[in-house]
PDB file of C-alpha atoms in Angstrom:
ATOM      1  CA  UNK A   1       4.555 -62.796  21.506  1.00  0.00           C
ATOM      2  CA  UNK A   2       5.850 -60.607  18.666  1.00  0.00           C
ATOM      3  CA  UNK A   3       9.353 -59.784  20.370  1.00  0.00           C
ATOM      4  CA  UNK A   4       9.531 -63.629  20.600  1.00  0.00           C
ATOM      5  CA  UNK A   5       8.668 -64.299  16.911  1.00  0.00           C
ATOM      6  CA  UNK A   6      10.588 -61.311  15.581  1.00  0.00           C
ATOM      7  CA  UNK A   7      14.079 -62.563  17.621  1.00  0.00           C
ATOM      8  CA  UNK A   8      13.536 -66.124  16.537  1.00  0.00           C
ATOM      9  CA  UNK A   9      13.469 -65.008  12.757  1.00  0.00           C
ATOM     10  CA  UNK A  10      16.513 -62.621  13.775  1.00  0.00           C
ATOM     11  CA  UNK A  11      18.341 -65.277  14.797  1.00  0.00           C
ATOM     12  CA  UNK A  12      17.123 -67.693  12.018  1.00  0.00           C
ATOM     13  CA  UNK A  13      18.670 -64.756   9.235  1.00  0.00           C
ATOM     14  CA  UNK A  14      22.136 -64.202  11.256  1.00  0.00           C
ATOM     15  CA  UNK A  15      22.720 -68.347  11.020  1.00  0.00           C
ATOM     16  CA  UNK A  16      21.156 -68.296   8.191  1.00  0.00           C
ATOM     17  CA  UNK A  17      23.985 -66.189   7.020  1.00  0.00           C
ATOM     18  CA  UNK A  18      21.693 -63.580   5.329  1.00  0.00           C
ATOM     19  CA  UNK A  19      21.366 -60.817   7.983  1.00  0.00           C
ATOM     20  CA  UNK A  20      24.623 -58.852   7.140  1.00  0.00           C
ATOM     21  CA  UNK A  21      26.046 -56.247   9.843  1.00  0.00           C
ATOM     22  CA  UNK A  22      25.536 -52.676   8.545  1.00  0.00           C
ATOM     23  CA  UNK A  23      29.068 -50.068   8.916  1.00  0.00           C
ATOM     24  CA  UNK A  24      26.866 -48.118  10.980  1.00  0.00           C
ATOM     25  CA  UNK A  25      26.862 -50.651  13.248  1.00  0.00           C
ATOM     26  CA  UNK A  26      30.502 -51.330  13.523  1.00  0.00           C
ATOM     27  CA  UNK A  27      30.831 -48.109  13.955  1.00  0.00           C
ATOM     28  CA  UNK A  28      28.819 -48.391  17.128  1.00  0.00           C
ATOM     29  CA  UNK A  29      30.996 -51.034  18.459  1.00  0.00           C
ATOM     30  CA  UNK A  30      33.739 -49.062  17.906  1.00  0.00           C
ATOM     31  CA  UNK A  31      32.507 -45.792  19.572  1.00  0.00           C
ATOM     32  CA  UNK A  32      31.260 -47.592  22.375  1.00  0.00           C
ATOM     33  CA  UNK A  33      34.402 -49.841  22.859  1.00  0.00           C
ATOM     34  CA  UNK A  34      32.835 -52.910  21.991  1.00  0.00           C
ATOM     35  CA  UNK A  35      35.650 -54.727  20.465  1.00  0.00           C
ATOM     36  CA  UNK A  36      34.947 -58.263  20.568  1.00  0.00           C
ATOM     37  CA  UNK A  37      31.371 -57.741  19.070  1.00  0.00           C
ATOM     38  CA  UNK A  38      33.266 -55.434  16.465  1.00  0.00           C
ATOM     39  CA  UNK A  39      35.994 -58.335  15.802  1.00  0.00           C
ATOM     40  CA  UNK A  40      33.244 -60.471  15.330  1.00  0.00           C
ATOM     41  CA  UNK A  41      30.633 -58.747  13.196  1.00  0.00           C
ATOM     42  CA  UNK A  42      33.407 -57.366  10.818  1.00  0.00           C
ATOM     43  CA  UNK A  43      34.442 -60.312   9.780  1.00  0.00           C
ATOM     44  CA  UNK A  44      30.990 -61.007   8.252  1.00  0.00           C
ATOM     45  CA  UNK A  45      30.539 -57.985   6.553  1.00  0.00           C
ATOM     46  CA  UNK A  46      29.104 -58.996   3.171  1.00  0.00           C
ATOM     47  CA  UNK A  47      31.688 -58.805   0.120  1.00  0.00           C
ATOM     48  CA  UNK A  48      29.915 -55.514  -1.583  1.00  0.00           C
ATOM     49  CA  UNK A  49      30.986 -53.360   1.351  1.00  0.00           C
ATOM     50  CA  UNK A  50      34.471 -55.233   2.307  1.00  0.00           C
ATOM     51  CA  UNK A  51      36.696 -52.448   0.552  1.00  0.00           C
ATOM     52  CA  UNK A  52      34.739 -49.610   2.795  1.00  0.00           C
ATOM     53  CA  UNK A  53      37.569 -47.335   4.401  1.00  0.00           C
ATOM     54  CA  UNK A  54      35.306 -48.179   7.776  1.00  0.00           C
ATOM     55  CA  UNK A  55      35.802 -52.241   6.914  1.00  0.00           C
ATOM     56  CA  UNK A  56      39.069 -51.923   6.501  1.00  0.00           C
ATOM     57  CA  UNK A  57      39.978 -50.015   9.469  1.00  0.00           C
ATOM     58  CA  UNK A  58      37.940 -52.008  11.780  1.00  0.00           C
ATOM     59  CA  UNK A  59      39.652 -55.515  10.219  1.00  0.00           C
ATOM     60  CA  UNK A  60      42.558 -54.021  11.020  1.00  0.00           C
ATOM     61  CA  UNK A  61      42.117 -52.415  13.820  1.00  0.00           C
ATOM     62  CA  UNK A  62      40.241 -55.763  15.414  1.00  0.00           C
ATOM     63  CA  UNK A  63      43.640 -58.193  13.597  1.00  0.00           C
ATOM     64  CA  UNK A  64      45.427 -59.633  16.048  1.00  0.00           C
ATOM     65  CA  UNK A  65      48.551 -59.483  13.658  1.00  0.00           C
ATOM     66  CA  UNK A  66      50.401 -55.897  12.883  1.00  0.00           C
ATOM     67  CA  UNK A  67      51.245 -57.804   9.438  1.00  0.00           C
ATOM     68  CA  UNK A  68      47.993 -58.359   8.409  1.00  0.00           C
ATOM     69  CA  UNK A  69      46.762 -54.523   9.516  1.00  0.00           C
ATOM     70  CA  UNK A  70      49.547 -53.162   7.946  1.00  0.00           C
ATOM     71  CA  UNK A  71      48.460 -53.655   4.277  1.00  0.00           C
ATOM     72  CA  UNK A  72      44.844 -52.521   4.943  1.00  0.00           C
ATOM     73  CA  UNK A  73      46.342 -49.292   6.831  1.00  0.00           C
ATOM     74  CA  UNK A  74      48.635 -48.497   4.006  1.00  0.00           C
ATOM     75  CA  UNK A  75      45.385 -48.882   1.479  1.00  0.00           C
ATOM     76  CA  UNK A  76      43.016 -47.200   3.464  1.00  0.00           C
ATOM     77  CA  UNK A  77      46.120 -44.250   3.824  1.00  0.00           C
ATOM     78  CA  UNK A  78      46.627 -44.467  -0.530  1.00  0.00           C
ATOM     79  CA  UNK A  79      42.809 -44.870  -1.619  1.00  0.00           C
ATOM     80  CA  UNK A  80      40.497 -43.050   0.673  1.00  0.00           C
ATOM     81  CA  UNK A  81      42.350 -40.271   1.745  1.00  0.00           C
ATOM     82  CA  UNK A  82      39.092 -38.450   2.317  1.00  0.00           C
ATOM     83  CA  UNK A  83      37.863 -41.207   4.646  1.00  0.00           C
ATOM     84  CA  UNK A  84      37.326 -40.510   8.459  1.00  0.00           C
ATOM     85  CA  UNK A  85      39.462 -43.282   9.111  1.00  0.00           C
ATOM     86  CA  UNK A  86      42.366 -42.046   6.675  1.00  0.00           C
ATOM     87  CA  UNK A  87      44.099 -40.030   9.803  1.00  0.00           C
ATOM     88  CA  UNK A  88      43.669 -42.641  11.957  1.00  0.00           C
ATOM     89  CA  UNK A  89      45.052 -45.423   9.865  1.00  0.00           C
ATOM     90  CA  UNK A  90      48.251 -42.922   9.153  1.00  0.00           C
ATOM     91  CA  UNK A  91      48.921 -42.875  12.652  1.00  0.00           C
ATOM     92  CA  UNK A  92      48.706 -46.530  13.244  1.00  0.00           C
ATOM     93  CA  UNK A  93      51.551 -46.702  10.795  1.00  0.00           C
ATOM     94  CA  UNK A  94      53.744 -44.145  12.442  1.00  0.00           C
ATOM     95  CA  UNK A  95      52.965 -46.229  15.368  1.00  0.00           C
ATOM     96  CA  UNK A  96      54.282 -49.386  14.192  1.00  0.00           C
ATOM     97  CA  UNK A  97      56.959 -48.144  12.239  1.00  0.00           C
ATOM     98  CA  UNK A  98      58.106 -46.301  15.413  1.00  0.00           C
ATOM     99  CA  UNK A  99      57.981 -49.053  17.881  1.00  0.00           C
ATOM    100  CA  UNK A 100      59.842 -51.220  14.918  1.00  0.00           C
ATOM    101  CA  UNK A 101      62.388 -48.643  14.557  1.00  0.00           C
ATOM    102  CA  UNK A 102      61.577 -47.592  10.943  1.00  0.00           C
ATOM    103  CA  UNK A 103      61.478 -44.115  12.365  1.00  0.00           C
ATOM    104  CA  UNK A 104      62.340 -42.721   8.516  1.00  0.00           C
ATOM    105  CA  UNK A 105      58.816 -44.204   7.778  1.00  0.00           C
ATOM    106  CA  UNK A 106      57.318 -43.703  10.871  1.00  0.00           C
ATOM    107  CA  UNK A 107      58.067 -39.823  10.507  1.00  0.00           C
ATOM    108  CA  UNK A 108      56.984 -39.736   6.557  1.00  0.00           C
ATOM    109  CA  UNK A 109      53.723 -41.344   8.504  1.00  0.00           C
ATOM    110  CA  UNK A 110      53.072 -38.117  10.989  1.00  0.00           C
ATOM    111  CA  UNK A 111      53.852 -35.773   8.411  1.00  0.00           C
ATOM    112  CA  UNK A 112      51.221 -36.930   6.172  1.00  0.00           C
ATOM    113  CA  UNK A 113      48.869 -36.636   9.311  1.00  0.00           C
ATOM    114  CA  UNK A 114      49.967 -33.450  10.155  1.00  0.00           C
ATOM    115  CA  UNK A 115      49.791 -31.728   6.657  1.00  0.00           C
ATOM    116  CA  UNK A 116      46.563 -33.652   5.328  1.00  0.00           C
ATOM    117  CA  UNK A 117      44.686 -33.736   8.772  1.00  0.00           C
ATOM    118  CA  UNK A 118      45.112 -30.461  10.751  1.00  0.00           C
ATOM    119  CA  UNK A 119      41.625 -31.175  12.659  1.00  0.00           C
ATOM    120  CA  UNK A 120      42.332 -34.476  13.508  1.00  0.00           C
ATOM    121  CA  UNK A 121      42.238 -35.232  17.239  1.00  0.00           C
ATOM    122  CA  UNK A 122      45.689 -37.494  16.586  1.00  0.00           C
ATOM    123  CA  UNK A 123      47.420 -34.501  15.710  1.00  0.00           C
ATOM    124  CA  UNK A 124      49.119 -33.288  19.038  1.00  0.00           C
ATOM    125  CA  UNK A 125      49.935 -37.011  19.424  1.00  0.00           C
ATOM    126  CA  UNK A 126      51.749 -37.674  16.085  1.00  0.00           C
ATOM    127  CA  UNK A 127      53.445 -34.216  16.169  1.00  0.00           C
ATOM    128  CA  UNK A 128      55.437 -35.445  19.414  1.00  0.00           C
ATOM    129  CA  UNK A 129      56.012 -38.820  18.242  1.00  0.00           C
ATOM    130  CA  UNK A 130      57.381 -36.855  15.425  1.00  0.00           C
ATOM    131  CA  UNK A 131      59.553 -35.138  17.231  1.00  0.00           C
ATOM    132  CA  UNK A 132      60.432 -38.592  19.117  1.00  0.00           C
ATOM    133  CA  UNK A 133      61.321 -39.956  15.802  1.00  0.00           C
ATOM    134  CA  UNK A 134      64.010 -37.282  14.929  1.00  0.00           C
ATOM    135  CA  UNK A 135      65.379 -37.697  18.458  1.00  0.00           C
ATOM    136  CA  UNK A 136      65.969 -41.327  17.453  1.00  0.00           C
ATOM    137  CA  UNK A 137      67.641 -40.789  14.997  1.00  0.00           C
ATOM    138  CA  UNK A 138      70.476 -39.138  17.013  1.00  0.00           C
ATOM    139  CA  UNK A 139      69.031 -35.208  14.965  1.00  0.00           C
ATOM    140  CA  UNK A 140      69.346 -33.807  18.926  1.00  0.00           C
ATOM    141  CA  UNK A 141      69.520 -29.975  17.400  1.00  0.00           C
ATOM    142  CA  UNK A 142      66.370 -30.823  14.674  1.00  0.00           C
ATOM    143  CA  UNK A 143      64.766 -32.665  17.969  1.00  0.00           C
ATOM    144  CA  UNK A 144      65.023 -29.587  20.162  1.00  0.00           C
ATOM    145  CA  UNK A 145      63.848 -27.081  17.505  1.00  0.00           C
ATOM    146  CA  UNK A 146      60.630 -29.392  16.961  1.00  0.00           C
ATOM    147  CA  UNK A 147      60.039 -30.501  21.040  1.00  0.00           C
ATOM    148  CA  UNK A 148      59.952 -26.459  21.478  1.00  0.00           C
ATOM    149  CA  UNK A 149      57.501 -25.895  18.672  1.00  0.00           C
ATOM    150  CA  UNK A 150      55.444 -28.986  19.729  1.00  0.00           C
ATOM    151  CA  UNK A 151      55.324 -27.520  23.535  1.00  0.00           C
ATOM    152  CA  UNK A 152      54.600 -23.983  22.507  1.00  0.00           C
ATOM    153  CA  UNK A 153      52.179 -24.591  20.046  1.00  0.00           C
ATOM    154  CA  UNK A 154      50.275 -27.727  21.729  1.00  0.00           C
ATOM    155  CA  UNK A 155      49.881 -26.335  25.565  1.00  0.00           C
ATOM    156  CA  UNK A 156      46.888 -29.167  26.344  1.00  0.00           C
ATOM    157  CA  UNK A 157      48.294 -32.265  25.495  1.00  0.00           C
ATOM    158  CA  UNK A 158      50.056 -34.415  28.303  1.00  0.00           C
ATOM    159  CA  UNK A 159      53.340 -34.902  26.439  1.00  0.00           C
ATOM    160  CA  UNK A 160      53.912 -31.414  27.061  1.00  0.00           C
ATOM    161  CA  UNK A 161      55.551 -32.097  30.738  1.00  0.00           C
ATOM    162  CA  UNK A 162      57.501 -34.699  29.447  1.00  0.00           C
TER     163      UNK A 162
END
């Protein structure tokens, strides 16, 4: 009988508009691959907690629109540079820039990773698309110097056969 009452009044507060989603719990969704629950619960975070790195990542992350998660990468990259989210949202920029081929940007992108981040699990993965980038370019000499650094310094990742 008190489950019953206690998810009635749950349910009564989320329609109600006043139970708010807490970043922990995004953060769940997110960890546990939940991405339509995330997509929907961030976008009613209350507005005291919308400029949270987490927020903005997961809005953007969740955005079904690269020009709308651009801006939010780009401020999560400039204000909260101490953020968990700060490496990730650097490498979703190299990423887009790359696939749009602003590999000039795309490469400024990794390198911030790569200096500011050195523990960050994206860092094998944005020192080859580094690499990528110069070989787009047409730098074939710079390309080779940095595919043979990548592959003798990064021995576990899987772009190291390719």
């Amino acid at each position: 009988m008190k489950t019953k009452f206690f998810a009635l009044i749950l349910i009564f507060l989320q329609s109600a508009g006043l139970y708010a989603v807490s970043i922990n719990q995004l953060e769940q969704y997110f960890e546990n691959e939940q991405y339509e629950d995330l997509r929907r619960e961030v976008r009613r975070v209350p507005n005291e907690i919308k400029d949270d790195p987490a927020v903005l990542y997961f809005l953007a992350f969740t955005s079904n629109a690269p020009d709308s998660a651009l801006p939010l990468y780009q401020r999560i990259a400039e204000n909260f540079p101490s953020s968990k989210y700060a490496d990730r949202a650097l490498y979703r920029l190299g990423q887009y820039n790359f696939f749009t081929g602003n590999y000039t940007q795309a490469r400024h992108s990794f390198a911030r990773l790569l200096r500011g981040y050195s523990k960050s699990y994206l860092k094998d993965d944005a020192q080859y698309l580094y690499c990528q980038c110069i070989l787009a370019q047409g730098k074939e000499d710079s390309a080779k110097v940095f595919l043979k650094a990548f592959v003798q310094n990064v021995r576990r990742s899987p772009y190291v056969d390719s």
